[in-house]
mmCIF file of C-alpha atoms in Angstrom:
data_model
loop_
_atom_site.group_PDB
_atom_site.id
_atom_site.type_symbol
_atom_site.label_atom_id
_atom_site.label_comp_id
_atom_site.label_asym_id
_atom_site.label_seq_id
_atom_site.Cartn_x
_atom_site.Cartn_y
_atom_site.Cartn_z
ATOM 1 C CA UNK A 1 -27.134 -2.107 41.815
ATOM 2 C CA UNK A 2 -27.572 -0.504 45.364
ATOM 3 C CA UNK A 3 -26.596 -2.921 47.977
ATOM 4 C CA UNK A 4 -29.378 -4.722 50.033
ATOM 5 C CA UNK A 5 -31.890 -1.934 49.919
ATOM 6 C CA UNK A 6 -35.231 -2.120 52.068
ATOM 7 C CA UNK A 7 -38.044 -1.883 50.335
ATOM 8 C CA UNK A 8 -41.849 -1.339 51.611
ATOM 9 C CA UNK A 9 -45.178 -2.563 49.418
ATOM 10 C CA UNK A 10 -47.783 -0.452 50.692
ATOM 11 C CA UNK A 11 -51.170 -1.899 50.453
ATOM 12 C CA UNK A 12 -53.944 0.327 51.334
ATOM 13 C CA UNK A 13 -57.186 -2.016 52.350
ATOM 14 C CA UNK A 14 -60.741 -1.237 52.741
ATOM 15 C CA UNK A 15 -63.000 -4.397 53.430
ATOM 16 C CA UNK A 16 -60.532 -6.512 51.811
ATOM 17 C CA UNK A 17 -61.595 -9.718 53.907
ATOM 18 C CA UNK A 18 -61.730 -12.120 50.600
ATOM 19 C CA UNK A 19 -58.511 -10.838 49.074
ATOM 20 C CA UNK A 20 -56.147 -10.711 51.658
ATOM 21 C CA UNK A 21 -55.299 -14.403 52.268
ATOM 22 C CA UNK A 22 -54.428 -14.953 48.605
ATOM 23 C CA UNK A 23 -52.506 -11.046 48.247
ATOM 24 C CA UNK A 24 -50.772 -12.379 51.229
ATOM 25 C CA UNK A 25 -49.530 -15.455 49.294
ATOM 26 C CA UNK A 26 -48.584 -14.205 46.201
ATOM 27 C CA UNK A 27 -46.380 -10.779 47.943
ATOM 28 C CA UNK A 28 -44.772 -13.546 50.102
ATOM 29 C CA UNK A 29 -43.736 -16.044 47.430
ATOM 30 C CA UNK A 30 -42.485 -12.426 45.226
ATOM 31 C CA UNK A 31 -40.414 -10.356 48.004
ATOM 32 C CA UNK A 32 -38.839 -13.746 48.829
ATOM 33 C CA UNK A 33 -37.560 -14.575 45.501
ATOM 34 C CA UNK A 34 -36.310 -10.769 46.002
ATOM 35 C CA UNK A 35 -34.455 -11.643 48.836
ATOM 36 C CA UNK A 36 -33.349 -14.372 47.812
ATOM 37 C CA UNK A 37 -31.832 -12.785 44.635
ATOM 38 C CA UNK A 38 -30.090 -10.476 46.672
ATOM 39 C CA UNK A 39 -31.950 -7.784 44.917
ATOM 40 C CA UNK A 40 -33.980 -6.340 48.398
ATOM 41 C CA UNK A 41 -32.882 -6.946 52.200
ATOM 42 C CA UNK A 42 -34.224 -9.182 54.551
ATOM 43 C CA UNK A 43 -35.584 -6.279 56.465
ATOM 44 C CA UNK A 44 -38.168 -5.181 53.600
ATOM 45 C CA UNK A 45 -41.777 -5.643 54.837
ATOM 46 C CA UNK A 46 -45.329 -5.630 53.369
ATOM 47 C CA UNK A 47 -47.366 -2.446 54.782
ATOM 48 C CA UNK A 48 -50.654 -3.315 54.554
ATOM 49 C CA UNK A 49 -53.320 -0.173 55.911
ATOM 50 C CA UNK A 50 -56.380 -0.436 57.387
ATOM 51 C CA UNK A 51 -58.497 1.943 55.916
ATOM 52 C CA UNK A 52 -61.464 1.667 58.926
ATOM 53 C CA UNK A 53 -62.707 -1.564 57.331
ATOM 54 C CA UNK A 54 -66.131 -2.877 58.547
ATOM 55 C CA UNK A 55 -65.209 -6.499 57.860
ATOM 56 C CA UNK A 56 -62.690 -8.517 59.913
ATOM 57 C CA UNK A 57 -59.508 -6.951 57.264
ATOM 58 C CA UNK A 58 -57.794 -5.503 60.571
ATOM 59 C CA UNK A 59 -58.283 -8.649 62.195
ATOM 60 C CA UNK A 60 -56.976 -10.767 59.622
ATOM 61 C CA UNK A 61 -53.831 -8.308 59.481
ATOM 62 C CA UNK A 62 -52.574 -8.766 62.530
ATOM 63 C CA UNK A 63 -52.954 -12.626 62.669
ATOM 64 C CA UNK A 64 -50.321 -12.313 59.299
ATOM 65 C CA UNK A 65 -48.406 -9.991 61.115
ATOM 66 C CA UNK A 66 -47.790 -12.683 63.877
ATOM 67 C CA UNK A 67 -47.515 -15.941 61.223
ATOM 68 C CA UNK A 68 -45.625 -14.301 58.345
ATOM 69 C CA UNK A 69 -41.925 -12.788 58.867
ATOM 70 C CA UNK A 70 -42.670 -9.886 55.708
ATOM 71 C CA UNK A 71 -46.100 -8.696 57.179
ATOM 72 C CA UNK A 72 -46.777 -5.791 58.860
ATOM 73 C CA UNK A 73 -49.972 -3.396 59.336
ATOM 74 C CA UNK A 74 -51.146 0.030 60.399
ATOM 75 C CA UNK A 75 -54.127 0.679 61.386
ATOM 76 C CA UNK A 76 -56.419 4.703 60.838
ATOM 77 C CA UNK A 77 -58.946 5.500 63.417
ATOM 78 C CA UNK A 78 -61.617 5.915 61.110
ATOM 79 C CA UNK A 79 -62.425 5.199 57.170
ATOM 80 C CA UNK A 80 -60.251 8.148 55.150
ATOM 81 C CA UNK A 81 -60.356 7.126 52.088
ATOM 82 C CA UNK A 82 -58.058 5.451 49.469
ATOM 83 C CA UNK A 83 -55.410 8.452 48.798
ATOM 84 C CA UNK A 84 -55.268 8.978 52.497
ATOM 85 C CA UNK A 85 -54.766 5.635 53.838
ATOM 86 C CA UNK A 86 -51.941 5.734 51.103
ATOM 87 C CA UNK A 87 -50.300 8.563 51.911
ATOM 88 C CA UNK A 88 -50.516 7.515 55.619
ATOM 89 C CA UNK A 89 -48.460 3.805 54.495
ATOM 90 C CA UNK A 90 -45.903 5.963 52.526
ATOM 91 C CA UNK A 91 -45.166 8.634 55.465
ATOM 92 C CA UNK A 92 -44.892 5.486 57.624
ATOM 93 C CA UNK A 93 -42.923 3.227 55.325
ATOM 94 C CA UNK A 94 -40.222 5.828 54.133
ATOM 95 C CA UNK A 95 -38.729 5.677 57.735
ATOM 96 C CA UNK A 96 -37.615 2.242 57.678
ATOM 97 C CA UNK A 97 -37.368 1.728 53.648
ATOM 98 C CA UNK A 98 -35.009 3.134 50.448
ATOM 99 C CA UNK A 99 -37.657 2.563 48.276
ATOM 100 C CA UNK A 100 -41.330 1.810 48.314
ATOM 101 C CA UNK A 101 -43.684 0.340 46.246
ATOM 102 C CA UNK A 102 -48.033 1.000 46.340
ATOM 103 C CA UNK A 103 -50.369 -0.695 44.911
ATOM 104 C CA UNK A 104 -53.904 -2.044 45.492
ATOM 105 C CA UNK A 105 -55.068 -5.045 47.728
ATOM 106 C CA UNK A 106 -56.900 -6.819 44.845
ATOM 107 C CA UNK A 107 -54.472 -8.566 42.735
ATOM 108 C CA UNK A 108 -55.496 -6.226 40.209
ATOM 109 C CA UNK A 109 -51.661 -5.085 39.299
ATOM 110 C CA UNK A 110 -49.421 -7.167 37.957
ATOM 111 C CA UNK A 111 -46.782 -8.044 41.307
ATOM 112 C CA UNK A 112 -44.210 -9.528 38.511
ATOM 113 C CA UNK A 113 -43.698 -5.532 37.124
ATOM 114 C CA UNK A 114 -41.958 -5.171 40.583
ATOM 115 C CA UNK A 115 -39.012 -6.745 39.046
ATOM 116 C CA UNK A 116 -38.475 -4.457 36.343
ATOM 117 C CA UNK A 117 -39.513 -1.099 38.651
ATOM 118 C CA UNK A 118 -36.630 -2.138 40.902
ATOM 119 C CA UNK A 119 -34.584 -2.746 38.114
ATOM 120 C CA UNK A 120 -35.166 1.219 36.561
ATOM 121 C CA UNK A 121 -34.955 2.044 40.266
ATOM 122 C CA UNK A 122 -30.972 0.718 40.182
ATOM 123 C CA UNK A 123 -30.637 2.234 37.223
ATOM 124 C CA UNK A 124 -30.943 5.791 38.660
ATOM 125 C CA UNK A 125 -34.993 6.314 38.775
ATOM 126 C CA UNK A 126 -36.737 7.806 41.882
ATOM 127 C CA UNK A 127 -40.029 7.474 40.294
ATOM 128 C CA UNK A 128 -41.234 4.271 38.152
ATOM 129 C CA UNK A 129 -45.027 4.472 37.329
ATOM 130 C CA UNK A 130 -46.819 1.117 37.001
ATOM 131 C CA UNK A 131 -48.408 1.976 33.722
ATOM 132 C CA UNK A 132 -51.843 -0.490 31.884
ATOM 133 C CA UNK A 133 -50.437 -1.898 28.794
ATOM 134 C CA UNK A 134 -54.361 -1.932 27.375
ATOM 135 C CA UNK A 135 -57.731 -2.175 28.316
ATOM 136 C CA UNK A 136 -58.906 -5.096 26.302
ATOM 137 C CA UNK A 137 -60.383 -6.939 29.296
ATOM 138 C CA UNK A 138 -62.500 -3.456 30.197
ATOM 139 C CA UNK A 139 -66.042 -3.242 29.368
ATOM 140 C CA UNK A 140 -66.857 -0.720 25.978
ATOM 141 C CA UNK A 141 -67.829 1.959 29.124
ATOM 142 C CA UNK A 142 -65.343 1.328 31.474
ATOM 143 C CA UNK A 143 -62.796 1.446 28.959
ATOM 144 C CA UNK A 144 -64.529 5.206 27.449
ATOM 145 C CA UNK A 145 -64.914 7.107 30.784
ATOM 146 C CA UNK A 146 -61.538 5.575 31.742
ATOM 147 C CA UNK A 147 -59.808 6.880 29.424
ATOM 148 C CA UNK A 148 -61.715 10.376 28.885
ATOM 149 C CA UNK A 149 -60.739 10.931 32.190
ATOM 150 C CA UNK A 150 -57.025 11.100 31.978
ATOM 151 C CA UNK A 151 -57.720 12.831 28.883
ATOM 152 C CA UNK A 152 -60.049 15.542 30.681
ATOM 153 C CA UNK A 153 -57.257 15.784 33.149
ATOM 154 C CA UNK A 154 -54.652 16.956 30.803
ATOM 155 C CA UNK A 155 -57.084 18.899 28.681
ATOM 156 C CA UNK A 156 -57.963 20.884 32.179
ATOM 157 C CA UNK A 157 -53.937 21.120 32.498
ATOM 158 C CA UNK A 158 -53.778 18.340 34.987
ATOM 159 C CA UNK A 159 -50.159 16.725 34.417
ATOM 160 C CA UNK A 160 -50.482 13.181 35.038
ATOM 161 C CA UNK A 161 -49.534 9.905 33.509
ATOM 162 C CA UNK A 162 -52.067 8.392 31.039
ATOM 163 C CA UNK A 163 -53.889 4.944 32.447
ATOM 164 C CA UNK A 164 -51.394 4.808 35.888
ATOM 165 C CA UNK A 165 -53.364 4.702 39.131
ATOM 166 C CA UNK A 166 -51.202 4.370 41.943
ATOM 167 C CA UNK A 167 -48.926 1.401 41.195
ATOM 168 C CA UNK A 168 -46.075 3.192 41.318
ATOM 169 C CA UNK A 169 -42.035 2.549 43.171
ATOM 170 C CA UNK A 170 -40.708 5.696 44.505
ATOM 171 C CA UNK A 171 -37.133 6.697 46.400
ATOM 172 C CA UNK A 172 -37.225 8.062 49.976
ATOM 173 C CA UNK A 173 -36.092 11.391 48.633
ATOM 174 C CA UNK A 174 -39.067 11.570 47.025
ATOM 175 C CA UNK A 175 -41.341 10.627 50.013
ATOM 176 C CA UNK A 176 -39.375 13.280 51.721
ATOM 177 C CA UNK A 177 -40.053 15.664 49.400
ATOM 178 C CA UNK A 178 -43.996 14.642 49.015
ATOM 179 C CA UNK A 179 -44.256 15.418 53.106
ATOM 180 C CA UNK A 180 -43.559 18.842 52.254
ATOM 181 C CA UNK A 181 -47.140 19.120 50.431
ATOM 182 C CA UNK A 182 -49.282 19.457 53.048
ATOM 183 C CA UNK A 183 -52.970 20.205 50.946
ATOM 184 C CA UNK A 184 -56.039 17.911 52.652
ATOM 185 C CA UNK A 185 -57.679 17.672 49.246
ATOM 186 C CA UNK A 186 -55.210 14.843 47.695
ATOM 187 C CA UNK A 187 -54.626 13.794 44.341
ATOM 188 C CA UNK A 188 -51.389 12.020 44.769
ATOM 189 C CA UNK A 189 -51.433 11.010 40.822
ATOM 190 C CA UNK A 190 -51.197 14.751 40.079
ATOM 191 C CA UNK A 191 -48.667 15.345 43.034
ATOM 192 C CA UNK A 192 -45.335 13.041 42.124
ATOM 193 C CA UNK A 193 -44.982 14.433 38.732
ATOM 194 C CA UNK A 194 -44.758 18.100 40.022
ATOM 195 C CA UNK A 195 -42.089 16.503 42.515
ATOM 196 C CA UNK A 196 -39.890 15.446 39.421
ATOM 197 C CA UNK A 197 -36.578 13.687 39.724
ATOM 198 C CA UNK A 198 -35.848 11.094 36.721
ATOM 199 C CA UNK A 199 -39.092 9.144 36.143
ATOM 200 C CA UNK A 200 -39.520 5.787 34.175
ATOM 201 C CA UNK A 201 -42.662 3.754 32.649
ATOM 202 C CA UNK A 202 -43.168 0.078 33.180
ATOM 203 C CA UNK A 203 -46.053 -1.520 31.325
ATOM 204 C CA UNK A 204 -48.145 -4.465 32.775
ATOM 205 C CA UNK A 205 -50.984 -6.015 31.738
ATOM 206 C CA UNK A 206 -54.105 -5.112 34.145
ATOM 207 C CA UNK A 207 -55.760 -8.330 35.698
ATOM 208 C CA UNK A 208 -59.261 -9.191 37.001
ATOM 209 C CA UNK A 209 -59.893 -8.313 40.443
ATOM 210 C CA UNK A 210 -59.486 -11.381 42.290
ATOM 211 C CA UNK A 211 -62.014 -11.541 44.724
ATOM 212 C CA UNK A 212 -64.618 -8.655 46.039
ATOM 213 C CA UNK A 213 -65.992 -5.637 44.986
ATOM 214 C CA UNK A 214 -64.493 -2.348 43.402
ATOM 215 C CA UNK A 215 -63.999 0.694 45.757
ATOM 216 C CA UNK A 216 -64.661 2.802 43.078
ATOM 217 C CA UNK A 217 -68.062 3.437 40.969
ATOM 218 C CA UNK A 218 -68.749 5.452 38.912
ATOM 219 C CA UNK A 219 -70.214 8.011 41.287
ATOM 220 C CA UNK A 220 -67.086 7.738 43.460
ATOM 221 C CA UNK A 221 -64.840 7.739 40.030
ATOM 222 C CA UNK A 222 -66.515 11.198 39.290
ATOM 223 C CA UNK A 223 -66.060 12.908 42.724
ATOM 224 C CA UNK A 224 -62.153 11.881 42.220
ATOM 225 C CA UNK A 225 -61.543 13.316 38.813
ATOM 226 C CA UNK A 226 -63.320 16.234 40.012
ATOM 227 C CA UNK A 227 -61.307 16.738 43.419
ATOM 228 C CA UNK A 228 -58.006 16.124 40.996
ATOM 229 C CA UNK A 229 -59.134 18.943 38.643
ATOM 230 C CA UNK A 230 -60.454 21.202 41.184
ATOM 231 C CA UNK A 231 -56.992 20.392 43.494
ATOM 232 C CA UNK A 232 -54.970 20.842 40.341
ATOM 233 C CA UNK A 233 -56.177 23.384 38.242
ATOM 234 C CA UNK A 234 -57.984 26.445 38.074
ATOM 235 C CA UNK A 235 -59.565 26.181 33.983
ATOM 236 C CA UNK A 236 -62.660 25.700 35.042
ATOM 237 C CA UNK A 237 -62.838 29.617 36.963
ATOM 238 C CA UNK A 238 -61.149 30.752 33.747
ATOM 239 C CA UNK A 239 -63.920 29.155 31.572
ATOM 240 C CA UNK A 240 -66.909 30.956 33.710
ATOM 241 C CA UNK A 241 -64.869 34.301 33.140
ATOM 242 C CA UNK A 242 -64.678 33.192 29.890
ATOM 243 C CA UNK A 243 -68.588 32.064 29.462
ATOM 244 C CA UNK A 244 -69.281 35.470 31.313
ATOM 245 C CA UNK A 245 -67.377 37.556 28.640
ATOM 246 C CA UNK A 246 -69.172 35.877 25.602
ATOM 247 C CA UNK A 247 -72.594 36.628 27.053
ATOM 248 C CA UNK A 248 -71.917 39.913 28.118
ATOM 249 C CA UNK A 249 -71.198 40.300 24.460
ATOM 250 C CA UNK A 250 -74.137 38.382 23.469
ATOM 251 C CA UNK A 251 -76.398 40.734 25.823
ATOM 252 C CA UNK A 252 -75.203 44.028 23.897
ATOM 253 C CA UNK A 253 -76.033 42.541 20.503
ATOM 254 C CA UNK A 254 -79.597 41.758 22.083
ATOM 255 C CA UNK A 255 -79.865 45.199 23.341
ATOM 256 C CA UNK A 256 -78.753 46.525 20.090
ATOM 257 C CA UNK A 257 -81.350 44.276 17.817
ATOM 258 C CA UNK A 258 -84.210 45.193 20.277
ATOM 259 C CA UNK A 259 -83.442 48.920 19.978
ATOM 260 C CA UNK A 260 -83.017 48.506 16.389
ATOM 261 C CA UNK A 261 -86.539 46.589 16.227
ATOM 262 C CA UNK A 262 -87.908 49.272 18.603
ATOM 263 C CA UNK A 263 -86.582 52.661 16.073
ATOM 264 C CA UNK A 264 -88.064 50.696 13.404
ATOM 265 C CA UNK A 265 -91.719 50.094 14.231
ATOM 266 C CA UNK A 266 -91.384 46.465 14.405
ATOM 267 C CA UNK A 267 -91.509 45.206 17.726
ATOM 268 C CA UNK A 268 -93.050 42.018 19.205
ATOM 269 C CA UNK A 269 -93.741 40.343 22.364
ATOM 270 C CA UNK A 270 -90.873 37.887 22.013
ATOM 271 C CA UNK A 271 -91.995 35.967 24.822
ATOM 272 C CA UNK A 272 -90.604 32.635 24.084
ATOM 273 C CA UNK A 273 -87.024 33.850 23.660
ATOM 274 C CA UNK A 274 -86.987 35.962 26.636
ATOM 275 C CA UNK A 275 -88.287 33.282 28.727
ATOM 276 C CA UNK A 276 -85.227 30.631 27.296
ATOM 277 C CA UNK A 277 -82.632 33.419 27.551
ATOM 278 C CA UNK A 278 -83.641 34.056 31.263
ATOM 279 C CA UNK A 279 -83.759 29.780 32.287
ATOM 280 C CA UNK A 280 -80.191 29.384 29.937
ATOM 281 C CA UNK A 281 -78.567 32.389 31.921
ATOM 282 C CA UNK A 282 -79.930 31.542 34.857
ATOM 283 C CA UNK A 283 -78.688 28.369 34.585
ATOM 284 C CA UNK A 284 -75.435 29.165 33.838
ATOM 285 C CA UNK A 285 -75.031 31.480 36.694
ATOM 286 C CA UNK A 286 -76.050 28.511 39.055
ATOM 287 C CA UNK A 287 -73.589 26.637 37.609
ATOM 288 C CA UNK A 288 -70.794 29.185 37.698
ATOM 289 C CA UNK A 289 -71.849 29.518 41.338
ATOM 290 C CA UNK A 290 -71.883 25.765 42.199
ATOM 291 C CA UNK A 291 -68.092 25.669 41.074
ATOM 292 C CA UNK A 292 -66.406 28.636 42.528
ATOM 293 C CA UNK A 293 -68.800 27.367 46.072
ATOM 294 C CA UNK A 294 -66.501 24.094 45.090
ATOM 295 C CA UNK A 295 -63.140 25.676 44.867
ATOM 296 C CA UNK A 296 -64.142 27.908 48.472
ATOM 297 C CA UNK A 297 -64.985 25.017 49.846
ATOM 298 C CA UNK A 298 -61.914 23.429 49.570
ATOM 299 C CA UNK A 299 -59.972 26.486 50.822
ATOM 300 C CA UNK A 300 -62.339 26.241 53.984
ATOM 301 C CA UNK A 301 -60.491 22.486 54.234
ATOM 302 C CA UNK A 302 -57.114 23.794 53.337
ATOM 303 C CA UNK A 303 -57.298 26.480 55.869
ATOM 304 C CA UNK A 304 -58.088 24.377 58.851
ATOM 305 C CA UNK A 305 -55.401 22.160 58.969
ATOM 306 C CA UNK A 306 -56.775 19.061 59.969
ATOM 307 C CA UNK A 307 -54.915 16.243 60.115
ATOM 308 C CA UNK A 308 -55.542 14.048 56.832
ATOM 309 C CA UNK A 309 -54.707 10.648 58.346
ATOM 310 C CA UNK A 310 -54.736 9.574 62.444
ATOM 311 C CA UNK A 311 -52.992 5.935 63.028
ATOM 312 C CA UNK A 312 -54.977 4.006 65.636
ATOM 313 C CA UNK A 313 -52.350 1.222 65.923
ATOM 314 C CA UNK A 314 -49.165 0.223 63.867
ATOM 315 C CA UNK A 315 -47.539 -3.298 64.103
ATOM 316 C CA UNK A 316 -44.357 -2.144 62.372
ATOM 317 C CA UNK A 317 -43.187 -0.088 65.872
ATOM 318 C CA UNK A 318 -40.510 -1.809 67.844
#
């Protein structure tokens, strides 16, 4: 077991006004049975981010900062969303910390796997992934378009662990290593496994959200599978070349049957298949369009350089 290591949980919050006071007791009363088992130092901290909340979340922050040794906060300029705000808590967290822990602000993960993450973490892991046991207490759809998403991920030759989010502990060497991936369009499931270093699974069962609403809908849910297959993977350009090829194909058989129809004498107006060929391939080709537009468009973001994350204010400077 390393000795006394410092270890950040990294919290990423977005209008997380109902949820904070009880997340806030329940990470307290967990790191410090830590530190009291010797197993973390005294100097490990809570790192909860302000993703530009509307509601009083930064407000309620800081007044745990100032009551509540373990608590600390940073604070973005403006609402980035989720996989920003996180990667903004790890960059910050991996100065101070030998390992670090995210998860979500709604009680939603199971804070009792930390135990056993730590312990794989001592036993030589850099990366543990927080991994859902089952989805028994998920609705018939949530469960299906859960699941057929990590399973459309792989299939579009995403690699990335089946039903893990982000609850996950990782090393400093690998936060080190993740600051050298500098692409706006995140996807940080699909970024630690192409980091590597020994990996482990720990299984927890999924609770109810505690209190609040879920960030993510289904519309939202869609945009991220599609900005992790898009970031991840270029399938879907091979399929249009693909689609492209079988037409062209299908276009010289056409040619060939009309000519054929033509030498024969036995030609017809074939109105209603001309008019469904010219709607299907036009469709197509506005669909082919709409995704390599998708994939330029996020080179136009890559190629600026922005800056993904700015940090208005951060209560764990001294």
């Amino acid at each position: 077991m390393k000795n006394k290591d410092i270890l950040y949980i990294v919290v990423p919050c977005y209008n997380e006004e109902l949820v904070l006071k009880e997340t806030t007791k329940r990470l307290k009363e967990k790191i410090e049975n830590l530190v009291a088992s010797k197993k973390i130092s005294k100097k490990s901290r809570v790192l909860y981010v302000n993703d530009g909340s509307k509601d009083k979340t930064w407000e309620l922050i800081k007044k745990i900062n100032e009551e509540e040794e373990y608590f600390t906060g940073l604070s973005l300029s403006r609402n980035r969303g989720h996989q920003n705000a996180l990667l903004a808590g790890l960059m910050t967290a991996k100065e101070k910390a030998n390992l670090v822990i995210s998860m979500d602000a709604d009680l939603q993960d199971d804070i009792h796997a930390i135990d056993e993450m730590i312990k794989k973490y001592n036993e030589g892991s850099d990366i543990v992934y927080g991994v859902r046991s089952s989805r028994k207490k998920d609705t018939f759809f949530k469960k299906v378009t859960a699941e057929g998403f990590y399973k459309f991920m792989k299939l579009m030759g995403v690699d990335i662990v089946f039903n893990h989010a982000d609850y996950r502990l990782t090393s400093k060497r690998v936060l080190d290593e993740l600051e050298n991936f500098k692409e706006v369009n995140l996807f940080l499931r699909g970024l630690f496994p192409l980091i590597g270093f020994k990996t482990e699974i720990v299984y927890y069962e999924r609770k109810e959200r505690f209190a609040g609403e879920s960030k993510y809908p289904l519309k939202k849910m869609l945009n991220f599978a599609w900005d992790g297959i898009s970031s991840f993977s270029v399938k879907p350009l091979r399929f249009i070349t693909g689609l492209g090829f079988l037409l062209t194909l299908f276009s010289i058989l056409v040619l060939i049957y009309s000519l054929i129809v033509k030498i024969i004498g036995n030609a017809v107006s074939g109105w209603t298949f001309i008019v469904c060929s010219i709607w299907f391939v036009g469709g197509l080709q506005m669909l082919s369009l709409g995704i390599i537009g998708e994939y330029i468009g996020k080179i136009y973001n890559e190629t600026k350089q922005r800056p993904r994350y700015i940090i208005s204010e951060n209560l764990d400077e001294e």
